[in-house]
mmCIF file of C-alpha atoms in Angstrom:
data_model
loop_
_atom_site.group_PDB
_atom_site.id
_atom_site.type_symbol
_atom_site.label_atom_id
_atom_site.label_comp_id
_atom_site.label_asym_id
_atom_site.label_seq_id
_atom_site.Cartn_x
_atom_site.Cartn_y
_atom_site.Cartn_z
ATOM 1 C CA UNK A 551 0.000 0.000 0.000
ATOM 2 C CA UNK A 552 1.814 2.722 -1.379
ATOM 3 C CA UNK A 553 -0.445 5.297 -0.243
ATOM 4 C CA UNK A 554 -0.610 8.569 -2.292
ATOM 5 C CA UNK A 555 2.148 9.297 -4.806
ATOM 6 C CA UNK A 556 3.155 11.560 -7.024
ATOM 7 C CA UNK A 557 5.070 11.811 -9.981
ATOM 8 C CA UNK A 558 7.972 13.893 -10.744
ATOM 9 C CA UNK A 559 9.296 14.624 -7.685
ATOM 10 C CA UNK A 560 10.980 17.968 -9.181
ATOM 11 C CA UNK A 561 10.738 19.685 -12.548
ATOM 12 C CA UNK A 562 12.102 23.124 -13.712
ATOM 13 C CA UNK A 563 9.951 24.571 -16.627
ATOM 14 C CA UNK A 564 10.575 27.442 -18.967
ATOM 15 C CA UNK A 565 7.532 30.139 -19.059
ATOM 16 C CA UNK A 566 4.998 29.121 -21.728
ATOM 17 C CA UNK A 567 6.140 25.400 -21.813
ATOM 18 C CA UNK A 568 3.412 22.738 -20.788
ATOM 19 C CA UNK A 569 3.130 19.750 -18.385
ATOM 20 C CA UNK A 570 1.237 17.478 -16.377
ATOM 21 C CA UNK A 571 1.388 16.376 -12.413
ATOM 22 C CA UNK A 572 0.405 13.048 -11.741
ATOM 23 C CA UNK A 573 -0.838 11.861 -8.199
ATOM 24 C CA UNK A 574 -2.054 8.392 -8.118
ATOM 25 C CA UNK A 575 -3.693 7.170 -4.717
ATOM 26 C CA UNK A 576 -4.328 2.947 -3.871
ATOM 27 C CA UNK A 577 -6.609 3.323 -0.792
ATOM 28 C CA UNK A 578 -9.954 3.103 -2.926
ATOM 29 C CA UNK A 579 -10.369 6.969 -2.050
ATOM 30 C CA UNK A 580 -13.260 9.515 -3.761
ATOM 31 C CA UNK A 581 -12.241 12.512 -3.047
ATOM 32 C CA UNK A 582 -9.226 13.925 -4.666
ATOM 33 C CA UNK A 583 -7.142 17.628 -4.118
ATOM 34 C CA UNK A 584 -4.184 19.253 -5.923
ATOM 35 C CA UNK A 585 -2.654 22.233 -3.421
ATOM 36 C CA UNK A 586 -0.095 24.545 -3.949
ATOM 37 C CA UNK A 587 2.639 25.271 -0.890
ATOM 38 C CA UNK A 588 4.432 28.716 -1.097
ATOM 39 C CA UNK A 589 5.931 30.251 1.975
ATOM 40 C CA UNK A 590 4.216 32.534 4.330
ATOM 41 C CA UNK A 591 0.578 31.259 3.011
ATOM 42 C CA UNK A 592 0.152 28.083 3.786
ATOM 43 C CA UNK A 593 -1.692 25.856 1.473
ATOM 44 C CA UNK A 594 -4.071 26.444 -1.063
ATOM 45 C CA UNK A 595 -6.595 24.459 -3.107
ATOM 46 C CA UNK A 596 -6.174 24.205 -6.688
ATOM 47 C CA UNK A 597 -8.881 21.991 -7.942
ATOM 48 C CA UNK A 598 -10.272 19.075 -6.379
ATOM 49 C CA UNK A 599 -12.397 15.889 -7.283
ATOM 50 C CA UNK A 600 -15.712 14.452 -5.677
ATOM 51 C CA UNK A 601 -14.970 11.111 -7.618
ATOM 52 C CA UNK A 602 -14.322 9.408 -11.056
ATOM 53 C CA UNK A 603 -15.395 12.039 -14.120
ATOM 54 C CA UNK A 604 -16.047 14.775 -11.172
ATOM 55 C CA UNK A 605 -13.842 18.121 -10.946
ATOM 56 C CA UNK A 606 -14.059 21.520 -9.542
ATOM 57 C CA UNK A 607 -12.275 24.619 -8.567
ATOM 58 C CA UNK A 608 -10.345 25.701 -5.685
ATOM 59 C CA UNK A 609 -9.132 28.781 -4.442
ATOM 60 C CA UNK A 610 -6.804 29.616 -7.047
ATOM 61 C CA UNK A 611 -7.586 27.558 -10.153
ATOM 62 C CA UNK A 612 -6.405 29.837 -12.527
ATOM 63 C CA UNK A 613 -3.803 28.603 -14.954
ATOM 64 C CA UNK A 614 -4.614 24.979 -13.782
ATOM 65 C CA UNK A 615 -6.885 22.285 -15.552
ATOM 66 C CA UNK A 616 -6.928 18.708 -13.782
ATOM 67 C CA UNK A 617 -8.792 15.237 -14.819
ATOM 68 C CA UNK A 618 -10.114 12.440 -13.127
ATOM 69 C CA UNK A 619 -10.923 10.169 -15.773
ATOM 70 C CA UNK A 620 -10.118 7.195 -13.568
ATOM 71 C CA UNK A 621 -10.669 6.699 -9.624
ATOM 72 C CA UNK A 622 -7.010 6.199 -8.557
ATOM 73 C CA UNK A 623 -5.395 8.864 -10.489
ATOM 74 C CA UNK A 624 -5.448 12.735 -10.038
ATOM 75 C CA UNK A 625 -4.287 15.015 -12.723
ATOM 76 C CA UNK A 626 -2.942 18.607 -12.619
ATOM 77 C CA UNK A 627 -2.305 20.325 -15.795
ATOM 78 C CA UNK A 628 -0.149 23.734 -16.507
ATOM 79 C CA UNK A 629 -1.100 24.531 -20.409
ATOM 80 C CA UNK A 630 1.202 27.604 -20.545
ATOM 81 C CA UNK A 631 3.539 28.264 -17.217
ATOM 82 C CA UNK A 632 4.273 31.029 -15.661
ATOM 83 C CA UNK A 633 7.260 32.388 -13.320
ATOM 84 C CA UNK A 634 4.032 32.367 -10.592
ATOM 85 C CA UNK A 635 3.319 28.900 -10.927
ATOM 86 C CA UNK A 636 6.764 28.450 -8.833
ATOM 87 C CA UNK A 637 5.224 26.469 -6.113
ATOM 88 C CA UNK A 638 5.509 23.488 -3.977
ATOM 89 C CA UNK A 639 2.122 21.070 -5.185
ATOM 90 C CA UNK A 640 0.475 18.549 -3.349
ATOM 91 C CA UNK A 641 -1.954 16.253 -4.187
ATOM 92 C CA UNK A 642 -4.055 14.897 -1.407
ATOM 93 C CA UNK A 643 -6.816 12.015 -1.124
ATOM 94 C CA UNK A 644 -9.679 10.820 1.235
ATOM 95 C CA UNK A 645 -12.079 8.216 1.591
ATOM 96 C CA UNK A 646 -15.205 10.632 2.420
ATOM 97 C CA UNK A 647 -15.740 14.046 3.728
ATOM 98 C CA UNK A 648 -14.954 12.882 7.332
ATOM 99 C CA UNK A 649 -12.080 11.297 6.767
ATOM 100 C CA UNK A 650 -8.518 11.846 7.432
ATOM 101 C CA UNK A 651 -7.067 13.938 4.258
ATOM 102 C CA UNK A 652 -3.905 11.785 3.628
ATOM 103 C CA UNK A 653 -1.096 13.817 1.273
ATOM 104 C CA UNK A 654 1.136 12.938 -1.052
ATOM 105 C CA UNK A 655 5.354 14.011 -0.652
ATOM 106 C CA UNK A 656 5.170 16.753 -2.975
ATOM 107 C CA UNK A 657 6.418 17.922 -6.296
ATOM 108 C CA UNK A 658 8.798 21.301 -6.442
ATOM 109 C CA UNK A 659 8.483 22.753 -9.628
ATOM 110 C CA UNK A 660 10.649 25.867 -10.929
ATOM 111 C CA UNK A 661 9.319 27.680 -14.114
ATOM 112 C CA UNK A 662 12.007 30.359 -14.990
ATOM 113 C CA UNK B 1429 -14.398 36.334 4.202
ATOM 114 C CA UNK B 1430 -13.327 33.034 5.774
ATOM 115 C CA UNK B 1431 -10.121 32.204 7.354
ATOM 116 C CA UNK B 1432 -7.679 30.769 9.502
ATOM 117 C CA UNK B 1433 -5.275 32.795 11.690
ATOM 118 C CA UNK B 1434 -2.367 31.288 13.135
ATOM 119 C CA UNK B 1435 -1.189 33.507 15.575
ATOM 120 C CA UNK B 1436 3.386 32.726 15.178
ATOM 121 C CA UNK B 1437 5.260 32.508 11.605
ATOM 122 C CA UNK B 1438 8.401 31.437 13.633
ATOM 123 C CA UNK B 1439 9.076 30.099 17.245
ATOM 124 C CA UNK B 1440 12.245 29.163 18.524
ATOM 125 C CA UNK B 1441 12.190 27.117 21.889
ATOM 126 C CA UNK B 1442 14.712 24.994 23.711
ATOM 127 C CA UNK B 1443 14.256 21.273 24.335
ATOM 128 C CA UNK B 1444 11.771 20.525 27.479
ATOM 129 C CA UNK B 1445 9.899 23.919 27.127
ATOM 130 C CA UNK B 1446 6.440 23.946 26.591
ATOM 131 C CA UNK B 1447 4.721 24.824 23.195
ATOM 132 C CA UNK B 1448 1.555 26.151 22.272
ATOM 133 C CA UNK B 1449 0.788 27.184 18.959
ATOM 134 C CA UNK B 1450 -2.199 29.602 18.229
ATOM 135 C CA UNK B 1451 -4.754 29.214 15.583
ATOM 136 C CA UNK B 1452 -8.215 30.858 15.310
ATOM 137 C CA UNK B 1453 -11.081 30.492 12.084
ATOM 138 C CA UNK B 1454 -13.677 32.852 10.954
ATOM 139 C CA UNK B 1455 -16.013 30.187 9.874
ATOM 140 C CA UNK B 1456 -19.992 30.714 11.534
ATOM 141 C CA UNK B 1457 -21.092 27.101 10.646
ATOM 142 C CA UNK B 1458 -20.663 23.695 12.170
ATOM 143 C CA UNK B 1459 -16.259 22.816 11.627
ATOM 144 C CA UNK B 1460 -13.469 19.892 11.842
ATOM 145 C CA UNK B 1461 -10.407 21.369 12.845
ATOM 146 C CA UNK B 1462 -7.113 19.939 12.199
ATOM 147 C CA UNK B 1463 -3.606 20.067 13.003
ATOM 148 C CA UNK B 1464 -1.233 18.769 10.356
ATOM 149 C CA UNK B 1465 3.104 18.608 10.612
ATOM 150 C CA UNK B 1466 5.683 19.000 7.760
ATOM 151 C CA UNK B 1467 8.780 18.173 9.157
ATOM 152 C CA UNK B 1468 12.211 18.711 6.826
ATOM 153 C CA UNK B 1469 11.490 17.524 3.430
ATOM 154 C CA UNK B 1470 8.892 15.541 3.852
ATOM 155 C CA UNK B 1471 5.185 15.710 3.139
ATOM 156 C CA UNK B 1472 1.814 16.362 5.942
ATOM 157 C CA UNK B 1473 1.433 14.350 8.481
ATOM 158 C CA UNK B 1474 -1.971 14.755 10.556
ATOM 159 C CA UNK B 1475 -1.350 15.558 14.028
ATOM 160 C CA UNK B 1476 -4.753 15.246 15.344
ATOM 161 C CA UNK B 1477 -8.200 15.863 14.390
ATOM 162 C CA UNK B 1478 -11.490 17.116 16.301
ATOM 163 C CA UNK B 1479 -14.922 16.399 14.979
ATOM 164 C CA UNK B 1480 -16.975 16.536 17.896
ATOM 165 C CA UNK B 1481 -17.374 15.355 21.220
ATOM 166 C CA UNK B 1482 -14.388 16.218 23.830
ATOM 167 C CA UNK B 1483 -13.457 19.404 22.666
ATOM 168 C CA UNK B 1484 -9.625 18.062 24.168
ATOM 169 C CA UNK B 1485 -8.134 15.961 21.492
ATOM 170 C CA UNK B 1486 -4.808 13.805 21.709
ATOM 171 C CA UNK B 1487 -2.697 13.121 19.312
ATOM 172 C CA UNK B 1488 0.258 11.354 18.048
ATOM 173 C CA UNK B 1489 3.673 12.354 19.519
ATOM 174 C CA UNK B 1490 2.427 14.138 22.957
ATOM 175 C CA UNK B 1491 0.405 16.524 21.319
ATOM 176 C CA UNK B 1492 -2.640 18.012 22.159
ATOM 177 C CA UNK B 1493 -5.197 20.604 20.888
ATOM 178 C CA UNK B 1494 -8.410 22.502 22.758
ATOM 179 C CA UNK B 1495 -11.169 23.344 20.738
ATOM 180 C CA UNK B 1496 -12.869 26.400 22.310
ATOM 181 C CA UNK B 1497 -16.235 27.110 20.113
ATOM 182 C CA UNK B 1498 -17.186 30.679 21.770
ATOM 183 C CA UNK B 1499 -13.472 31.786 20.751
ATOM 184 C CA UNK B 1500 -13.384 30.051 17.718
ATOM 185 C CA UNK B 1501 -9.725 28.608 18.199
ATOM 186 C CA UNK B 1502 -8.072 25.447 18.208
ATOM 187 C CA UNK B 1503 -4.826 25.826 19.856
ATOM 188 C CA UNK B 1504 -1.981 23.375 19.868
ATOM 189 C CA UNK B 1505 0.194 22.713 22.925
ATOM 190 C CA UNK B 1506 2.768 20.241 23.737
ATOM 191 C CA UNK B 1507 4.432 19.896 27.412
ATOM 192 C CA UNK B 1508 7.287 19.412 26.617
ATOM 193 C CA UNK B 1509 9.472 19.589 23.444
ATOM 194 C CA UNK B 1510 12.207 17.597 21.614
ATOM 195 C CA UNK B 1511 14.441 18.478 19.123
ATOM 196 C CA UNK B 1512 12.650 16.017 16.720
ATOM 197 C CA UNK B 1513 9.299 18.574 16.800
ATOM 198 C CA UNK B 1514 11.330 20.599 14.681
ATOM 199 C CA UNK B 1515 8.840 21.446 11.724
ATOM 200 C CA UNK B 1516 6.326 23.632 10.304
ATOM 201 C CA UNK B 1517 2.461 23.371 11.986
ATOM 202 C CA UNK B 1518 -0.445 24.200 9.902
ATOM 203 C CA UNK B 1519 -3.839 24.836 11.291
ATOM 204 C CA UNK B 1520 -6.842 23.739 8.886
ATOM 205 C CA UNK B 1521 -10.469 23.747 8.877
ATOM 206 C CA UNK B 1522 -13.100 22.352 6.655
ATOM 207 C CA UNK B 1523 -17.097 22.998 6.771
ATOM 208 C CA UNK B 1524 -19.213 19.773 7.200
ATOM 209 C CA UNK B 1525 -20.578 20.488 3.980
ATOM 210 C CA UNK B 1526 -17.560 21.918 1.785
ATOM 211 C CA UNK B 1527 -16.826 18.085 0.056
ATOM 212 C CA UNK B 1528 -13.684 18.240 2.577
ATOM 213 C CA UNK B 1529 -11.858 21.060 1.509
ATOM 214 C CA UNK B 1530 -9.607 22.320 4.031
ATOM 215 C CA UNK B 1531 -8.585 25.547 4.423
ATOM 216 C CA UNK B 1532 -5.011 26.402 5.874
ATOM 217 C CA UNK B 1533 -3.367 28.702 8.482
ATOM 218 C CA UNK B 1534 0.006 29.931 6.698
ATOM 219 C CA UNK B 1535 1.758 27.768 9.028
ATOM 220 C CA UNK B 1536 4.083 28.048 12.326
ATOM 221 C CA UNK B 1537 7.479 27.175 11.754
ATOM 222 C CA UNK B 1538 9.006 25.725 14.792
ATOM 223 C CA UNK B 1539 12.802 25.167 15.266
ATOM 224 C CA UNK B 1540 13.598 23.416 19.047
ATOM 225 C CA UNK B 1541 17.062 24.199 19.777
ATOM 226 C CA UNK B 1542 19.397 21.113 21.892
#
């Protein structure tokens, strides 16, 4: 049980170039959260997922697009980065709305 | 607008002093308050949790929180500290009905000295 993981661990990016976060999750779980970690303000919601097909906004969505086509598997798209986008991102998972939020370790991207 | 206050950006303690750790929401409806752990390099851990029930939770690693509805806080306090608590603390809330999205403190960073 690998819990949640996420894949790459660290990425630098030049602004206007595109990629894709994966976070993956093997505890069954619906619900499904992409956060961004900068310094001073805590974390803050991206987009999130009420299950399989399901997405919706966060707090700061903009310049993000994410998919859930299937249950296990999170995804957190940049279409055109920006120096902004610098950020620490974590993906997070639970089973239901009560549960313990369990996160993943974290990917540091760079976009110069 | 809704949010959650933690009161320190940076405490610096010695090893067997006491920590408590502010943290105080602006929500009106019912809550679950959190306390969550990133220690060097590594991802969130969950500290502790409070639902409902005894508003004094325990949680892993000697730690303790109070929930105190009329003030709206949830504060964090450990007896004594080790070197090992060494970390950052975030507070986070979620409403009962906001599909579990928590919503974070900007964190405590906490460096115990030997």
């Amino acid at each position: 049980n690998a819990g949640v993981t996420q894949t790459p661990k660290f990425r630098v990016l030049k602004t206007g170039q595109s990629m894709t976060l994966l976070c993956a999750q093997d505890m069954n779980h619906e619900y499904m959260y992409w956060y961004r970690q900068d310094p001073g303000m805590g974390l803050r919601l991206i987009h999130y997922s009420v299950g399989e097909g399901t997405t919706a906004k966060g707090e700061v969505p903009d310049g993000y697009n994410v998919s859930r086509l299937k249950k296990q598997n999170f995804l957190l798209g940049l279409e055109s980065a920006a120096p902004s986008q610098t950020s620490v991102y974590f993906c997070a998972s639970r089973r239901g709305t009560a549960d313990t939020q369990y996160f993943g370790p974290g990917t540091r991207l760079t976009v110069l | 607008a809704q949010s959650v206050s933690q009161h320190n950006h940076h405490v610096i303690l010695s090893e067997a002093a006491s920590l408590e750790l502010g943290c105080n929401y602006s929500y009106g409806g019912t809550v679950n308050l959190f306390w969550y752990v990133q220690y060097p390099g590594q991802h969130l851990q969950l500290l502790l949790k409070y639902f409902s029930g005894d508003p004094l939770v325990k949680g892993i690693k000697g730690f303790e929180a109070e929930f105190i509805k009329s003030k709206f806080s949830f504060n964090l306090r450990k007896p004594s500290v080790q070197w090992s608590d060494t970390a950052e603390y975030f507070c986070a809330v979620t409403l009962t009905d906001s599909w579990g999205k928590l919503q974070f403190g900007a964190g405590t960073q906490v460096v115990v000295t030997p």
